[in-house]
Each structure stands twice: as C-alpha cells, then as structure tokens.
Tab-separated table of C-alpha atoms in Angstrom:
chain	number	residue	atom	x	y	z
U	207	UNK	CA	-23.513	0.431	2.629
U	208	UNK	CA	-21.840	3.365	1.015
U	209	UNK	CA	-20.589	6.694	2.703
U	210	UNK	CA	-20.616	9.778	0.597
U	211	UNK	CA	-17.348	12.132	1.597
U	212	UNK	CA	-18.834	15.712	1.011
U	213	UNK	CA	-18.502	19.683	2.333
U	214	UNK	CA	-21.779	20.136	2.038
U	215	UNK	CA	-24.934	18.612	2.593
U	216	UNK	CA	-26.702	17.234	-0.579
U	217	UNK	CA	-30.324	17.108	-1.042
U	218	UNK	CA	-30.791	17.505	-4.525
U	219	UNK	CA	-30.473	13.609	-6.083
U	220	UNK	CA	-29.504	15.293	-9.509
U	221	UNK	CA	-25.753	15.856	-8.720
U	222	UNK	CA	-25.504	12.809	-7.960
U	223	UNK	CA	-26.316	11.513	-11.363
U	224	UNK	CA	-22.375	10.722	-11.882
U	225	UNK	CA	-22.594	8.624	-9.634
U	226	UNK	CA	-24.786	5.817	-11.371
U	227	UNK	CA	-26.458	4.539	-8.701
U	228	UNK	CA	-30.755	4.257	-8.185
U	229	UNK	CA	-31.314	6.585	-5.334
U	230	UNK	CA	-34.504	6.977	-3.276
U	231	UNK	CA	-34.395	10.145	-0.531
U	232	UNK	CA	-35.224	9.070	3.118
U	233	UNK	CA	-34.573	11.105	6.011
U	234	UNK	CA	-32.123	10.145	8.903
U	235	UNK	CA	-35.197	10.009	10.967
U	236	UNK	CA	-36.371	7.141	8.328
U	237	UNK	CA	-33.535	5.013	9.010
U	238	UNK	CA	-34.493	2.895	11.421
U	239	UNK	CA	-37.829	2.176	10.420
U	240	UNK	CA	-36.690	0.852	6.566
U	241	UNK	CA	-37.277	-2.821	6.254
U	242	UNK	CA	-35.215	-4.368	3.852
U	243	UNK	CA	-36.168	-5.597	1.346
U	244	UNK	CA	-37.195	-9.038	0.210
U	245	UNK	CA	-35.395	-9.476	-2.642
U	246	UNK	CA	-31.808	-8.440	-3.427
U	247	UNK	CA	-32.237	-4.669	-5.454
U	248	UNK	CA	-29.625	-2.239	-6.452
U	249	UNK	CA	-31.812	0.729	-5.579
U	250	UNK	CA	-29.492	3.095	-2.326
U	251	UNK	CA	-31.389	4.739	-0.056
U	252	UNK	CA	-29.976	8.162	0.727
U	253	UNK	CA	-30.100	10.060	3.810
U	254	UNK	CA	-30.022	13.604	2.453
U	255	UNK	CA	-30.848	15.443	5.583
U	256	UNK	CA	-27.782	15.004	7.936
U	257	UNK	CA	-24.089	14.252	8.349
U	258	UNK	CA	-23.180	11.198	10.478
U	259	UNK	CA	-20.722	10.494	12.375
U	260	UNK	CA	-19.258	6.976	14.151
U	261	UNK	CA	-21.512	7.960	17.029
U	262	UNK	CA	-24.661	8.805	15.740
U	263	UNK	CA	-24.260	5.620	13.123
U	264	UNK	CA	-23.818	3.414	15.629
U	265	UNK	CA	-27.058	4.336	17.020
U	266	UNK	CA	-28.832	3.788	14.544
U	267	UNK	CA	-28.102	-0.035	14.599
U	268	UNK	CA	-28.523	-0.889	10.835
U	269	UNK	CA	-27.327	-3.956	9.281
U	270	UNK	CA	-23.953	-3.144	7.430
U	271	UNK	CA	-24.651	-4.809	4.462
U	272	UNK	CA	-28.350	-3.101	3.604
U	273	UNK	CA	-28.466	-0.696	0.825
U	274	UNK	CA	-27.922	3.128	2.399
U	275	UNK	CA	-25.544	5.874	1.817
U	276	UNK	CA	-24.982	8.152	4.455
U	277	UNK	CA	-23.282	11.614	3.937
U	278	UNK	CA	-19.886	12.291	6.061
U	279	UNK	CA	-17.475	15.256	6.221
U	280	UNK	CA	-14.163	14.047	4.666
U	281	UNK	CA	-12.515	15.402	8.472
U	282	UNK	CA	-14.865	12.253	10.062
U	283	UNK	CA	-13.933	9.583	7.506
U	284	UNK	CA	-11.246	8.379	9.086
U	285	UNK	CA	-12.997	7.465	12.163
U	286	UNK	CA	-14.761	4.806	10.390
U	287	UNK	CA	-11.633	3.000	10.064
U	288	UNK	CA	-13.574	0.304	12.788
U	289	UNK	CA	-15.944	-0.282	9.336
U	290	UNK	CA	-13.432	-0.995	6.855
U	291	UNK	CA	-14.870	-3.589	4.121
U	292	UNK	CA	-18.142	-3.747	4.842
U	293	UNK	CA	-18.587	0.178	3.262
U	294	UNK	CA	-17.468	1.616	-0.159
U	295	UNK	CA	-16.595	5.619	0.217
U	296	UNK	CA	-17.704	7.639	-2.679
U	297	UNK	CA	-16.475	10.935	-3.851
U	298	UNK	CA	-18.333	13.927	-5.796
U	299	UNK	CA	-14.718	15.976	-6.317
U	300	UNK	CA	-13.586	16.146	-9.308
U	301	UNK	CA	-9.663	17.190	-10.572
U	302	UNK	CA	-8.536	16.309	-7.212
U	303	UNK	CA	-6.275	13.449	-6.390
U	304	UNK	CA	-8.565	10.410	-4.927
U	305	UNK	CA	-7.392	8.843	-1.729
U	306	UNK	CA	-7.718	5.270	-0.879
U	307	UNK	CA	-8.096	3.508	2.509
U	308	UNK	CA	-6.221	0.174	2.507
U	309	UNK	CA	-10.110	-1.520	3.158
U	310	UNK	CA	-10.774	-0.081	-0.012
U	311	UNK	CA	-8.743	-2.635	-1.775
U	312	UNK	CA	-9.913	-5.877	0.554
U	313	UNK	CA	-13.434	-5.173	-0.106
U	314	UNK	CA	-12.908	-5.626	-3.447
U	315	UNK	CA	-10.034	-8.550	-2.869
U	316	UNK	CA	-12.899	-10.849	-1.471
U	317	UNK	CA	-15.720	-10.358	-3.380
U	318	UNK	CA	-16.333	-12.465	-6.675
U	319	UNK	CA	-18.714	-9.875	-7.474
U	320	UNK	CA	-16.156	-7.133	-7.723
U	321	UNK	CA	-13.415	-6.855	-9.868
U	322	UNK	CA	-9.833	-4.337	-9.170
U	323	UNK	CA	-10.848	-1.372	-10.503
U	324	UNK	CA	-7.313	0.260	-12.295
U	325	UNK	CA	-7.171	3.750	-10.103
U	326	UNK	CA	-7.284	1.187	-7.213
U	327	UNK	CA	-4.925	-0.987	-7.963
U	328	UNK	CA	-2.203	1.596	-9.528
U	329	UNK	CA	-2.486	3.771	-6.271
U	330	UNK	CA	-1.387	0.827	-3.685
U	331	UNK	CA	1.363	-0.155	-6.280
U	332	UNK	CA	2.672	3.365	-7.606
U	333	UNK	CA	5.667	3.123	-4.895
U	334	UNK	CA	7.240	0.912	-2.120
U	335	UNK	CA	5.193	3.086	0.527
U	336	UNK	CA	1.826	2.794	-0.460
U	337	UNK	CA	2.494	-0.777	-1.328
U	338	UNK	CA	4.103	-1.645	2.140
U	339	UNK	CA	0.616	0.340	3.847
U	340	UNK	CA	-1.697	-2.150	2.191
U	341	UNK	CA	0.347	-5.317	3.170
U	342	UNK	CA	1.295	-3.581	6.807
U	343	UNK	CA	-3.065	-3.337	7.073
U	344	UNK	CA	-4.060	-6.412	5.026
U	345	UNK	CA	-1.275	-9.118	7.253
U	346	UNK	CA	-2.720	-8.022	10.544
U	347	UNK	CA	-6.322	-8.935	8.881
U	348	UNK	CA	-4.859	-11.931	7.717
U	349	UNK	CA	-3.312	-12.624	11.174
U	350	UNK	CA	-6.952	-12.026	12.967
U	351	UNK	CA	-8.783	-13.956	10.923
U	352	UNK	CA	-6.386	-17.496	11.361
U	353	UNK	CA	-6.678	-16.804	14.822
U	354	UNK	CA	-10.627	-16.623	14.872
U	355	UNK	CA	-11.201	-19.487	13.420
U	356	UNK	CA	-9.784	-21.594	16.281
U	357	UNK	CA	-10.397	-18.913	19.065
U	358	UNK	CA	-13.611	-16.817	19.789
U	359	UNK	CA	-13.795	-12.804	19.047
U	360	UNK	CA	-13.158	-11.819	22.737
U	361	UNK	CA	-10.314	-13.696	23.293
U	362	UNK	CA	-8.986	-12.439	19.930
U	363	UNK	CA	-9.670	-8.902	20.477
U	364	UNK	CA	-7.989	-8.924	23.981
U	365	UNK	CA	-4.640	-10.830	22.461
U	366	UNK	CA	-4.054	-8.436	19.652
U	367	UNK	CA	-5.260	-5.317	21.890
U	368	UNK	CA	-8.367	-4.278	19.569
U	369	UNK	CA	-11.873	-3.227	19.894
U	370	UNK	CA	-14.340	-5.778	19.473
U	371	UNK	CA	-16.205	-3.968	16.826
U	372	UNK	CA	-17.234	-4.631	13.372
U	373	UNK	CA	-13.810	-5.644	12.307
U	374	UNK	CA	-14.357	-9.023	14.704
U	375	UNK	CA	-18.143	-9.231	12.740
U	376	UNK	CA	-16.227	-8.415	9.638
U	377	UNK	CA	-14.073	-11.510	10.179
U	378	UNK	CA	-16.534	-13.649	11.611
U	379	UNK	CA	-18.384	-13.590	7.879
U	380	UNK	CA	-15.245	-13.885	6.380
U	381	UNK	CA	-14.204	-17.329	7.900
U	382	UNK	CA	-17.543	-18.935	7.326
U	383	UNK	CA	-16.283	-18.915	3.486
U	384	UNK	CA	-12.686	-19.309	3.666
U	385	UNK	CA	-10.737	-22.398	4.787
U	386	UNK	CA	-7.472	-22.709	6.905
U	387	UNK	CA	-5.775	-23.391	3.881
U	388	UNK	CA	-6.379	-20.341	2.059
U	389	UNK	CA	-5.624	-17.832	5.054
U	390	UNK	CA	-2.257	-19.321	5.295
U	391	UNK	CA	-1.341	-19.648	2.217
U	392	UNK	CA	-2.019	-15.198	1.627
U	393	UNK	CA	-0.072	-15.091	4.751
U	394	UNK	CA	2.688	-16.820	3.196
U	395	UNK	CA	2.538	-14.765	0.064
U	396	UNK	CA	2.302	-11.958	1.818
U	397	UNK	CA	5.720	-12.776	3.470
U	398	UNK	CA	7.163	-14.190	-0.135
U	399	UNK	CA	6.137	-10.513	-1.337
U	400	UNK	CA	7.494	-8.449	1.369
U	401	UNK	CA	11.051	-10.465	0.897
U	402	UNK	CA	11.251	-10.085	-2.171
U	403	UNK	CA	11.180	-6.477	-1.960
U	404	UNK	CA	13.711	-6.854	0.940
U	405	UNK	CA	16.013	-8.379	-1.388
U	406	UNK	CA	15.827	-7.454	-4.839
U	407	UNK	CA	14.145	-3.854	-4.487
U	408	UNK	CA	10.848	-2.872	-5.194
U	409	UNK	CA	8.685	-3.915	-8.737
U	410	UNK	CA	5.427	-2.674	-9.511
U	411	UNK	CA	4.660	-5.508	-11.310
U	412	UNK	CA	5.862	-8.128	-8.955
U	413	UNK	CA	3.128	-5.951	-6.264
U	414	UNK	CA	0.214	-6.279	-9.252
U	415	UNK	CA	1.263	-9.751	-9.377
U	416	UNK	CA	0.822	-9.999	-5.869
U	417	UNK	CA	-2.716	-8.646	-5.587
U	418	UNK	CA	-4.537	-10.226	-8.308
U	419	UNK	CA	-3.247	-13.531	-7.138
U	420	UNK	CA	-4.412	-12.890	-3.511
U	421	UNK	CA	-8.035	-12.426	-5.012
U	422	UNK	CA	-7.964	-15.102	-7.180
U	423	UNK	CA	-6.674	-17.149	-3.685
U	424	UNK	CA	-9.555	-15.320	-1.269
U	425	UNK	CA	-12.369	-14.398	-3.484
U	426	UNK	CA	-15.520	-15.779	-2.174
C-alpha cells in the first residue's frame, strides 16, 4: 500500500505519470468491494476522490499489503506512524527537500525485493542526529520483535506501553521469517554502532557500513 502526501486532491492520473506506477481510478466508495487479485500484479489502484485519514482507513479494513494508494494531506501523515513498514509515502513536490520517516528505511531494510535507494540512505547518515533517530526507532523494533517471539502481542504491547495495532501485525510477519539469531545479533550491532560513535565520534561511513550490513543480516 502506498500513501500519496498531497495539497490537493488529484483526479487526473496524468500528473502522476512521474511517478511510474500502473494506475487504475476507483473511488473510496470502491474500496471495500475490490477483490484482490489472483495473481501477484504491479497495477495500484488509486482512490482519487477523497483524502483519508487514520480513522476513516481503518474503517475501511483492507489488507495492508494489497495494491492501493490513498491520498493524505502532508498535516495527517504523521498519524500513520501506527503503519510504518507496511506503506511506502510518495511525493509529487518537486525542488523541495524530501523528508523521511525512520519506517521508510526498515521497509526497505527487510525486503530482498528492495534495494537502499541513495537519497534514503544519505539522509539517515548526513549527521549524528538523523543517524541516532533511525537507530533510537529501529532498536525499540528490534527490542519488540525478540520479545514476540517468546511472548504473545498483548502481553508485549502492555510491557512496553504500546497500542496493539499494526506495528504488533507488522512484527508478527516479521518473526515468521527471521530467527532468534538474527534479531540479536542487529541488536548487538546496533549497540557496537551506537558505541562507537560514543567513543570515537561520529563517521558517515562507519553509519553506511552499519545499514547495509543490517540488511544483508535481516533481509527476508
């Protein structure tokens, strides 16, 4: 699923040409009655006829991983923090600086089907700050899913004080494909990292190093 940040409502699929994706125009009314389909295709279908928002998307009860893009007002974007990897965010602007969530970068960390795109991977290692966001976000996932996979969701959720939500589905997925071994040994990394910087000052190569060895480690 993809979310389109824009000002104003698009109808006309044309401007989104940039945007290289196959597009077919449903209505939001449409939603819920799309079947997916059989076999995997790479064809979106886009809701041209109405922002969402967390509410009204979580109404409509779709299956995070089916092929829509919904439009969103950049001022409701950050409320679907409670998505985070299961939904890319796309953006029409152009000259402006492009922001990145911290999800952003784990979407693409475990899937073998992605690769680190540059922009990406230069904006969460340009300085100590950014750097230290991603790692601050991407430990407590780390953290969550070690403790799923000897502990149920609820019991989880109420330990770390979180919202059972599609971060606990998220994770659920996630542990089905990777092994004890694996989630401790990015935790550890994740520590060797952050001392290093703790010691010896902060390297934006030593950070690159960092993340394309956690995908090679999680990538599934």
């Amino acid at each position: 699923m993809k979310l389109l940040v824009t000002d104003n409502l698009i109808s006309d699929l044309n401007k989104l040409d940039k945007l290289n994706i196959s597009l077919e125009k449903i209505s939001i009314k449409e939603v819920s009655n799309q079947a997916q389909p059989l076999f995997e295709t790479d064809k979106y279908k886009f809701v041209f006829d109405e922002f969402v928002t967390l509410t009204s998307f979580n109404k409509l009860n779709i299956d995070l991983e089916n092929n829509f893009i919904f439009q969103v007002k950049k001022s409701n974007l950050p409320k679907f923090t409670s998505l985070k990897s299961n939904i890319d965010v796309l953006h029409l602007e152009t000259g402006k600086k492009e922001n990145y969530f911290p999800w952003d970068l784990t979407n693409i960390i475990y899937s073998s089907r992605k690769s680190i795109d540059l922009k990406l991977l230069n904006f969460f290692t340009l300085n100590e700050r950014d750097f230290r966001n991603f790692t601050s976000y991407f430990i407590k996932e780390l953290v969550r899913l070690k403790m799923l996979v000897d502990h149920d969701p609820k019991e989880v959720s109420e330990i770390l004080n979180e919202k059972n939500d599609y971060k606990y589905q998220d994770a659920s997925k996630k542990i089905n494909n990777l092994d004890d071994k694996k989630i401790n040994k990015a935790i550890q990394s994740t520590h060797k990292i952050d001392n290093i910087i703790n010691q010896y000052g902060y390297e934006v190569e030593n950070a690159k190093r960092y993340l394309v060895s956690i995908k090679k480690l999680l990538e599934f």
